[in-house]
Structure formats: C-alpha cells, structure tokens
PDB file of C-alpha atoms in Angstrom:
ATOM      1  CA  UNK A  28      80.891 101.900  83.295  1.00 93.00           C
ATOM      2  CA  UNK A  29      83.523 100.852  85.801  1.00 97.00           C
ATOM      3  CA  UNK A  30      82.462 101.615  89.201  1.00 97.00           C
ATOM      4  CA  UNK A  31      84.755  99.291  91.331  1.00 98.00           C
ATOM      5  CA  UNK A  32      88.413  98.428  91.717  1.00 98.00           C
ATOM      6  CA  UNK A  33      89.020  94.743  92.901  1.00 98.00           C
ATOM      7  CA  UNK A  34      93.095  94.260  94.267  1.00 98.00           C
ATOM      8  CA  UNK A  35      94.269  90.977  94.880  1.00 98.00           C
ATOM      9  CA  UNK A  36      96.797  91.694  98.136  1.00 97.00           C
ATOM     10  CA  UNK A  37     100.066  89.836  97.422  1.00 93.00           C
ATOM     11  CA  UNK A  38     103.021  91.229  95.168  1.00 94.00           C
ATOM     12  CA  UNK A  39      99.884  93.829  94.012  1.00 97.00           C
ATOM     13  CA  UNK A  40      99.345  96.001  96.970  1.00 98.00           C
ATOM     14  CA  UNK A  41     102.363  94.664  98.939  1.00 96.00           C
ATOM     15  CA  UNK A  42     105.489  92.933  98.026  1.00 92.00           C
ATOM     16  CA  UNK A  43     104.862  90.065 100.088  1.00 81.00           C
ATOM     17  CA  UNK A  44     108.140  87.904 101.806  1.00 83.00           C
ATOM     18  CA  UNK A  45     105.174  85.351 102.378  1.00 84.00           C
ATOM     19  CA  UNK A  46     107.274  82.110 100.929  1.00 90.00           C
ATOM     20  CA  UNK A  47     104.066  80.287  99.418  1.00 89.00           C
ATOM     21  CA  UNK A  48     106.579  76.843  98.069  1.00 92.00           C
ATOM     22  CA  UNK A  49     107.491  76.533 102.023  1.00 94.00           C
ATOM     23  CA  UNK A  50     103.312  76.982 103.427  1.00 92.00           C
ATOM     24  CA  UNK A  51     102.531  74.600 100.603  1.00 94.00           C
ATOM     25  CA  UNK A  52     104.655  71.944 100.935  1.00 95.00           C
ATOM     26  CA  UNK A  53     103.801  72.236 104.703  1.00 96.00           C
ATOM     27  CA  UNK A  54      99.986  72.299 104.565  1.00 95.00           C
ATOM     28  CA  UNK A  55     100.424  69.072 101.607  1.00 96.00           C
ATOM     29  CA  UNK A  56     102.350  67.102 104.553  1.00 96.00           C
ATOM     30  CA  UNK A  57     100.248  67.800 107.500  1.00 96.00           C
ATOM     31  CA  UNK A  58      97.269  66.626 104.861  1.00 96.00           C
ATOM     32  CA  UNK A  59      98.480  64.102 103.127  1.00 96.00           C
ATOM     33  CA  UNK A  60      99.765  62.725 107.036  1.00 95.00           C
ATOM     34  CA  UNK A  61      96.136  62.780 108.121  1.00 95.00           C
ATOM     35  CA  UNK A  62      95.111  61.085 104.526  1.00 95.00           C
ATOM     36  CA  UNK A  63      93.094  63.783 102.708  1.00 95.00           C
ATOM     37  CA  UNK A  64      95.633  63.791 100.082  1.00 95.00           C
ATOM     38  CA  UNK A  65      97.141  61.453  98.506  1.00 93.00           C
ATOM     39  CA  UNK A  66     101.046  60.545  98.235  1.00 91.00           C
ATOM     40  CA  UNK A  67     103.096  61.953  95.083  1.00 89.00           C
ATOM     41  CA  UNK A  68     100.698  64.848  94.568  1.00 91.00           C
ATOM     42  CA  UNK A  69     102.644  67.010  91.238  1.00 92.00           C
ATOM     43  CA  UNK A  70     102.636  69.863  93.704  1.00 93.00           C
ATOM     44  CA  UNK A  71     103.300  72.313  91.701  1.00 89.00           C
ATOM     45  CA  UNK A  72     100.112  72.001  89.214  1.00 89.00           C
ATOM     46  CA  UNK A  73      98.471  73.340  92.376  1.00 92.00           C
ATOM     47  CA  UNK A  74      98.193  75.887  94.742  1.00 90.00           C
ATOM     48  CA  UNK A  75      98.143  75.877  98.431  1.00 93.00           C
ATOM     49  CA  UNK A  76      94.096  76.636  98.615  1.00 90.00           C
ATOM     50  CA  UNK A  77      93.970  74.001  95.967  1.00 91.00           C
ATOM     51  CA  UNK A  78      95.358  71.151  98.067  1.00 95.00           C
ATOM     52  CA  UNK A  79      92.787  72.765 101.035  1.00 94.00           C
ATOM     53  CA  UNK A  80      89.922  72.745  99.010  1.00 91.00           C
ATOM     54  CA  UNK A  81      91.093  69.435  97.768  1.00 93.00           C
ATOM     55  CA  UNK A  82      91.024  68.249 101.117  1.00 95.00           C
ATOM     56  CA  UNK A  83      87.862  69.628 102.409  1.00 92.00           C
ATOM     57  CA  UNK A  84      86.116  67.330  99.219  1.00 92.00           C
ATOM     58  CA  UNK A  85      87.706  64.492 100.903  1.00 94.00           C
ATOM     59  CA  UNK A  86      86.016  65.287 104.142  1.00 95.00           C
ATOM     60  CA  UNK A  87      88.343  67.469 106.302  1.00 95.00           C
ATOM     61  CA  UNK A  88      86.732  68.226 109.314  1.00 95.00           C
ATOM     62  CA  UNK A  89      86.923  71.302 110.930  1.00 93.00           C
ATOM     63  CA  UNK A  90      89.705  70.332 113.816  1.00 96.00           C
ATOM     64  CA  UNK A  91      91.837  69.974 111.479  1.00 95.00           C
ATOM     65  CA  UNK A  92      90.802  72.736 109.042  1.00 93.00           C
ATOM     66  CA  UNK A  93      91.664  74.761 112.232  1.00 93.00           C
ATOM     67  CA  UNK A  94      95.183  73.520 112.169  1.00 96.00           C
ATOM     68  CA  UNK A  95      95.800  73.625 108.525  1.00 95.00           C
ATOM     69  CA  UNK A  96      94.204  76.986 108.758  1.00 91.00           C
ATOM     70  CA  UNK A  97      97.208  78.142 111.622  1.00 92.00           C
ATOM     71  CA  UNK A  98      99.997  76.816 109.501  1.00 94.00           C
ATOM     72  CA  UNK A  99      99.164  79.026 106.528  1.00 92.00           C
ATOM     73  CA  UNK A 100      98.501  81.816 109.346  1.00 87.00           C
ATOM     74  CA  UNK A 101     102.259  81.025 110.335  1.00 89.00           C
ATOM     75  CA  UNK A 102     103.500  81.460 107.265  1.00 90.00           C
ATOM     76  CA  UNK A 103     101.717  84.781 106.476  1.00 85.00           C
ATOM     77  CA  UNK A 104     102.698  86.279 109.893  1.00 85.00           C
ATOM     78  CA  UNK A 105     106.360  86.128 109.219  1.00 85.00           C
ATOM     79  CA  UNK A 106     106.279  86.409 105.182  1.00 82.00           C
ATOM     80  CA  UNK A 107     104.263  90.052 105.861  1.00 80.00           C
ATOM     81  CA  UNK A 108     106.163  91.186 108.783  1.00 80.00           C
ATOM     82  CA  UNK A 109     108.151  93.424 106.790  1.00 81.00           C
ATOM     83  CA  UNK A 110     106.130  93.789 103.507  1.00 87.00           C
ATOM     84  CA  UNK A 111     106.364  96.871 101.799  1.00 93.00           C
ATOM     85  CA  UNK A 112     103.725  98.670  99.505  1.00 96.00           C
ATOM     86  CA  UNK A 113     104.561  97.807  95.413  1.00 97.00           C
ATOM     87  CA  UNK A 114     106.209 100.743  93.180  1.00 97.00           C
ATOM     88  CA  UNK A 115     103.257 103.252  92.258  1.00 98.00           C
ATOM     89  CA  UNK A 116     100.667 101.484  94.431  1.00 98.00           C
ATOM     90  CA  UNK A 117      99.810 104.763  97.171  1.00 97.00           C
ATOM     91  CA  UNK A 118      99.928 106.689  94.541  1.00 97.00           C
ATOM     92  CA  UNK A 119      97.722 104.620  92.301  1.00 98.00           C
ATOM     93  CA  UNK A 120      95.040 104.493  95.143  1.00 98.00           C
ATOM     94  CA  UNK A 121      95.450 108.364  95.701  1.00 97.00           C
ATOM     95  CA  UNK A 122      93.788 108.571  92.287  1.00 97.00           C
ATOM     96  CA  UNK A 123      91.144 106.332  92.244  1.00 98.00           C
ATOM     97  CA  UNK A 124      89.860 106.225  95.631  1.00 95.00           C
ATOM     98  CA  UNK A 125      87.385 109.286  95.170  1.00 93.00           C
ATOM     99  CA  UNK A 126      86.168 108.004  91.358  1.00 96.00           C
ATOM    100  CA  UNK A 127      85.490 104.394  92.473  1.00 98.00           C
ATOM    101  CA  UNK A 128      84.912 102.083  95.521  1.00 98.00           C
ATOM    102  CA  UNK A 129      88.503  99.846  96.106  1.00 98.00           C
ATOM    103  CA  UNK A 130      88.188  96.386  97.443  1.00 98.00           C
ATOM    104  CA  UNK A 131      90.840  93.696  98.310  1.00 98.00           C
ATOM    105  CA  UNK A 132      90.513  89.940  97.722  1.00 98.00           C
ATOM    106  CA  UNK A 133      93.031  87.987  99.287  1.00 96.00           C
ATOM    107  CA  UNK A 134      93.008  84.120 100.203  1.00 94.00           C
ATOM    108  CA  UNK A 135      95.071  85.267 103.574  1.00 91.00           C
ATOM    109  CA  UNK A 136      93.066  85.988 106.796  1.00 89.00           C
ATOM    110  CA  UNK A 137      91.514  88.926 106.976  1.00 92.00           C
ATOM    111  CA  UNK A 138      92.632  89.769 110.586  1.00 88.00           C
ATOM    112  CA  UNK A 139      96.263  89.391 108.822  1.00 87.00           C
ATOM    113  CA  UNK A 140      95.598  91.324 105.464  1.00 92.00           C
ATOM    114  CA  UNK A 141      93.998  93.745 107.878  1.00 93.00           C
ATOM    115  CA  UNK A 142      97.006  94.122 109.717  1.00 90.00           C
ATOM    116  CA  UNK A 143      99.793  94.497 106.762  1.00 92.00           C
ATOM    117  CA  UNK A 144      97.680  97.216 104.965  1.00 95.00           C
ATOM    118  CA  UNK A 145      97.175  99.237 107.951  1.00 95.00           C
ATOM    119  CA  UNK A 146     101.034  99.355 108.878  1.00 93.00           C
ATOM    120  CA  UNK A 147     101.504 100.276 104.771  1.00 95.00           C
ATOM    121  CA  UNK A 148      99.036 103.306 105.636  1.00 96.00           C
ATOM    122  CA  UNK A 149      96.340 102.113 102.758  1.00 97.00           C
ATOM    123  CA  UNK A 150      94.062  99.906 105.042  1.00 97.00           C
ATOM    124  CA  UNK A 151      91.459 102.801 105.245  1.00 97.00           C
ATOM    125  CA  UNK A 152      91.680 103.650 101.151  1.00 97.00           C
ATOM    126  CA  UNK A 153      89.172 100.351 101.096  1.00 98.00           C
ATOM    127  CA  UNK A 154      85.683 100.308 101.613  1.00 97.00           C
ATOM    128  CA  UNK A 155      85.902  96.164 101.951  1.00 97.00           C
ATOM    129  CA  UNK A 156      88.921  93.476 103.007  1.00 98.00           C
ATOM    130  CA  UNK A 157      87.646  90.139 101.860  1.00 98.00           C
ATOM    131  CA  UNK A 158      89.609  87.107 102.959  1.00 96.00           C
ATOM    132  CA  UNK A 159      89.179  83.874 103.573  1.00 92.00           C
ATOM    133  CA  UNK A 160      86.846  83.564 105.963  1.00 92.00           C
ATOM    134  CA  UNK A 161      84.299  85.512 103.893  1.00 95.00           C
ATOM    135  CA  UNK A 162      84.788  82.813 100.868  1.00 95.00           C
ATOM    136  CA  UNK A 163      83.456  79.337 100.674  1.00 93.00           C
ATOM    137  CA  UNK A 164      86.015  78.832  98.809  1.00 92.00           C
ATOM    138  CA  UNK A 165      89.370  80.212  98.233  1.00 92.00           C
ATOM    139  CA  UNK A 166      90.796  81.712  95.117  1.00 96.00           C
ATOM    140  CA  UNK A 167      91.341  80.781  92.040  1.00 95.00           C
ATOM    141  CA  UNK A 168      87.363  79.783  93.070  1.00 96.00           C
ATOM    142  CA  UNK A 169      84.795  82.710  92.399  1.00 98.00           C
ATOM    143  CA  UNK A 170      82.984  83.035  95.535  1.00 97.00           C
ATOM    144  CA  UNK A 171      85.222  86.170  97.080  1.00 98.00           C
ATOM    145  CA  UNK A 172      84.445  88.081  94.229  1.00 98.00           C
ATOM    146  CA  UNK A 173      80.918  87.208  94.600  1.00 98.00           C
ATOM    147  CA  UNK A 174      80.732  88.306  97.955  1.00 98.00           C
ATOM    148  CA  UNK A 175      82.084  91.697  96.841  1.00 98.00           C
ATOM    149  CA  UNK A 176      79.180  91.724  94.465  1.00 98.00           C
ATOM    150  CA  UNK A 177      76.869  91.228  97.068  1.00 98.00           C
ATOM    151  CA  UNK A 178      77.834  92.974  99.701  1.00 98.00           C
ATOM    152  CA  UNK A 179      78.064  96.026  97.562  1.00 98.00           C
ATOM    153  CA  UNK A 180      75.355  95.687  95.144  1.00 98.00           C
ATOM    154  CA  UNK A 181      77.495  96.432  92.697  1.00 98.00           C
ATOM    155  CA  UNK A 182      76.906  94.072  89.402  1.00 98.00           C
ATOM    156  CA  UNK A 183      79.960  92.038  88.227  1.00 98.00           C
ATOM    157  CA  UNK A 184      80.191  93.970  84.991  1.00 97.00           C
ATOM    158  CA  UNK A 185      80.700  97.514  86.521  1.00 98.00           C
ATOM    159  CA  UNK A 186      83.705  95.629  87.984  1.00 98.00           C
ATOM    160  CA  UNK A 187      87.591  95.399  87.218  1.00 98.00           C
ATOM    161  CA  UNK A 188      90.188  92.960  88.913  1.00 98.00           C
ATOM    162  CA  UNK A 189      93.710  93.288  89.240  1.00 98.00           C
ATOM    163  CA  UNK A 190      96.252  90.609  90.567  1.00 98.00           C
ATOM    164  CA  UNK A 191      99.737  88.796  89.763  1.00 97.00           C
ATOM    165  CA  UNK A 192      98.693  85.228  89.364  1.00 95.00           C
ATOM    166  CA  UNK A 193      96.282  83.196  87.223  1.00 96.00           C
ATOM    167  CA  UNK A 194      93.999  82.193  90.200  1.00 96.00           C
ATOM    168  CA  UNK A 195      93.096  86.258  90.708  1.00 98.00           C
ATOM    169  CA  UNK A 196      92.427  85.977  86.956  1.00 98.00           C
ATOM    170  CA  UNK A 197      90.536  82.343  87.234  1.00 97.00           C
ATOM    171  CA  UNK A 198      88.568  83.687  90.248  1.00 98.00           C
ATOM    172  CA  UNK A 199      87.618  87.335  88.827  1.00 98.00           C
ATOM    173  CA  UNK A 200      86.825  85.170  85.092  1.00 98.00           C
ATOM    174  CA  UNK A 201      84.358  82.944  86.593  1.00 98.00           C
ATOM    175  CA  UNK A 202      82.740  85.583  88.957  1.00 98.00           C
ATOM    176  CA  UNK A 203      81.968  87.882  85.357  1.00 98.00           C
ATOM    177  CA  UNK A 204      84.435  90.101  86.255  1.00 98.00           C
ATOM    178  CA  UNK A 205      86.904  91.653  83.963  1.00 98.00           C
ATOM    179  CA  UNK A 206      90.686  90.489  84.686  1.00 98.00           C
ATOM    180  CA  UNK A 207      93.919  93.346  84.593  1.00 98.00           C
ATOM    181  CA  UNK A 208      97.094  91.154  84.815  1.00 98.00           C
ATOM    182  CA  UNK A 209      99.903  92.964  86.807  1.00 98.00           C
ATOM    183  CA  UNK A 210     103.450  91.360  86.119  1.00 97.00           C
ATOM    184  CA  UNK A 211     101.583  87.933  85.199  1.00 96.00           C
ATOM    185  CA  UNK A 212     103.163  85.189  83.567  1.00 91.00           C
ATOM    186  CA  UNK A 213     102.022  84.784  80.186  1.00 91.00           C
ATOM    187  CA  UNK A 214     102.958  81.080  80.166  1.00 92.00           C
ATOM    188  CA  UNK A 215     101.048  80.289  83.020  1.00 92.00           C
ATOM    189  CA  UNK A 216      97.707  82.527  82.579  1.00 95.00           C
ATOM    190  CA  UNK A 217      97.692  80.642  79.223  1.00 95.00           C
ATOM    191  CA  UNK A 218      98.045  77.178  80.779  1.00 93.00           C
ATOM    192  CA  UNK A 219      95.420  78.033  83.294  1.00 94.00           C
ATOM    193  CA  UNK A 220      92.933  79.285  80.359  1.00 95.00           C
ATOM    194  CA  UNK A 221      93.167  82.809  81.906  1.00 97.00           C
ATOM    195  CA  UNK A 222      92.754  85.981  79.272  1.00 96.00           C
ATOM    196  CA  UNK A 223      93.160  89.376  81.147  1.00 98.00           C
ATOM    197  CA  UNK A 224      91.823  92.208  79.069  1.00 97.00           C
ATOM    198  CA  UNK A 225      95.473  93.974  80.030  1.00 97.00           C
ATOM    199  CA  UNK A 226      98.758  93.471  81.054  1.00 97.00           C
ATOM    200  CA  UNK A 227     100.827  95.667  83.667  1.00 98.00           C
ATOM    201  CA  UNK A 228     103.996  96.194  83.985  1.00 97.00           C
ATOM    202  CA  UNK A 229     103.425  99.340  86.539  1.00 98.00           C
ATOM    203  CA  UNK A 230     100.559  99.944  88.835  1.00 98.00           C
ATOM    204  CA  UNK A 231     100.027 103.257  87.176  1.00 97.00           C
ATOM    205  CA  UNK A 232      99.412 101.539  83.769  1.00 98.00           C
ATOM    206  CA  UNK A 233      96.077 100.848  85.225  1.00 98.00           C
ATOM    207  CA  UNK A 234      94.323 104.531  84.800  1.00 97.00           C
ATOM    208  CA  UNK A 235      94.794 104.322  81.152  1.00 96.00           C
ATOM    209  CA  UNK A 236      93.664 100.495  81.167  1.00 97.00           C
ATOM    210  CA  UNK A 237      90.168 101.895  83.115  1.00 96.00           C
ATOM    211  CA  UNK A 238      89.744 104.775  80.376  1.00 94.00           C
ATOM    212  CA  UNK A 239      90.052 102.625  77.250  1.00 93.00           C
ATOM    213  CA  UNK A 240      87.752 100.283  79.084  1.00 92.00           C
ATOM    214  CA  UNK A 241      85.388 103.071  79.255  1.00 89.00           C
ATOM    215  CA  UNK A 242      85.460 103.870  76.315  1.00 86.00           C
ATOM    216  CA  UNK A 243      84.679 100.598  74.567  1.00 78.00           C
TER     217      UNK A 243
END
C-alpha cells in the first residue's frame, strides 16, 4: 500500500533555469584549486554532489565546505529566480495531497527549495522539504530518503519516488524505495544501473502508475 509521495524538486516540481554544467564546473575548480580533486577529472561521469562528496573523502574541511556550499547557493539563487511549476504538477498535487503524505528531496538548500515552492504556491501541499542539510550525503546517495523514512515512520516500501535524473532513481533504489522516472533518459538510467518501475512523460501519468502499483 502506497502511503507516501517522494518529489525530487528540479525539472519535477519546477522547471528549474538552475544551469548545473556552469555550478559544476565552478565547484570542480574552486576544489580541485584547493587539491581535493584531482586535475583532468571526466566531469561529466559525475555530478556536482559527486565531486563534493568526493571531496569531503579527501578531507574537506568545513571552511571550505562553507564556500563550496555558497557557490552552489549562487547558482541556485539565480537559476530559480524565475522557475515556474512543470505542466500538470498543481494539479497533480491537488489530487494526491488528501490520499497520501507529499515530500520533496532535493540536493539544493532547503532555505532555497523553501523559497521557490512557496512563490509557485505548492510549498504548504508538503508535509516535509528535505535538502541538503538534512542528508549526510547528497543524492544520488540514500540518506535523504532515509531521513524521510524516519522522520515519518513511514517504512520504505509504503513509499514511491519520482524525479528526472538517475541519481533520484540511484538514491530512492538504495533507500528500498520504489523509483517513477519522469522524462528520464533511458540511456543514462541504464548506464547508472537505475530501473524505475515507470516512465512519465506527464505528471498526471503518475495516478494511474500509483493504482497499478496497488494493485500488484
């Protein structure tokens, strides 16, 4: 039985301006300049809370986790200033929100995701914003889907996730909770080893993907 509704935030909920290439090839240079990372990196076989968490195994301290952590902040301030909500996304929350309890898991800050869902007028159709200070560590690792777990006692299994990228499906996966692919890349979920039990074209797709779940 599906009690719970995990979004990811990003080109989801929102259709974010965010440019990730730009905050990633600026977080890689500030790190690689202080020597957590090393030179020629094949950026893109990672993500930008890839190279972070990459960095924090070499022994980034928290100075300059701060800083790193205000150069992705940059880049989400602008990149949401104007974000609008996705096709079919109010109206897909107007019909779940009194059937099941609606989370977000985003790796932006939760003071920003905060912000952008409030000024899209869906901020209070969630019971819990989890970013990235609740995580210890950032999708496409587990642990803010975990925290949703635990801080609503609901078991993994009674949970679905939806997102646009193979780290919501990587992250949801290892957590035990059931991936929904939105307007995924079927190349790249199957290079990551990512299997969602449905793919969406259109938000609303979603209340027949929760009914044939229910039914299995």
């Amino acid at each position: 039985m599906i009690k719970g509704i995990i979004f990811d935030m990003d080109n989801t909920l929102l259709q974010s301006r965010i440019d990730f290439g730009a905050m990633k090839r600026d977080v890689y240079n500030y790190l690689q300049a202080q020597g957590f990372l090393e030179q020629g990196l094949q950026l893109t076989e990672y993500t930008t809370s890839m190279l972070i968490e990459q960095a924090k195994r070499q022994g980034l301290d928290a100075g300059r986790y701060t800083e790193t952590m205000r150069i992705t902040r940059q880049h989400e301030i602008v990149g949401m200033s104007d974000a609008t909500l996705e096709p079919e996304a109010e109206s897909l929350l107007s019909a779940l929100e009194e059937e099941y309890v609606l989370v977000v898991v985003t790796n932006n800050a939760e003071e920003a995701a905060t912000e952008a869902l409030t000024r899209t007028g869906i901020a209070s159709r969630f019971q819990l914003i989890v970013g990235r200070e609740s995580m210890t560590e950032m999708k496409p690792g587990p642990s803010g889907y975990q925290e949703v777990v635990k801080r609503t006692g609901i078991p993994a299994e009674h949970w679905l996730s939806i997102g646009d990228s193979w780290i919501d499906g990587r992250g949801s996966i290892d957590a035990g909770i059931r991936f929904v692919g939105y307007q995924t890349k079927d190349e790249e979920l199957a290079s990551r080893g990512v299997e969602p039990i449905a793919r969406l074209t259109r938000l609303s797709q979603l209340l027949d993907t929760i009914q044939i779940v229910e039914l299995q």
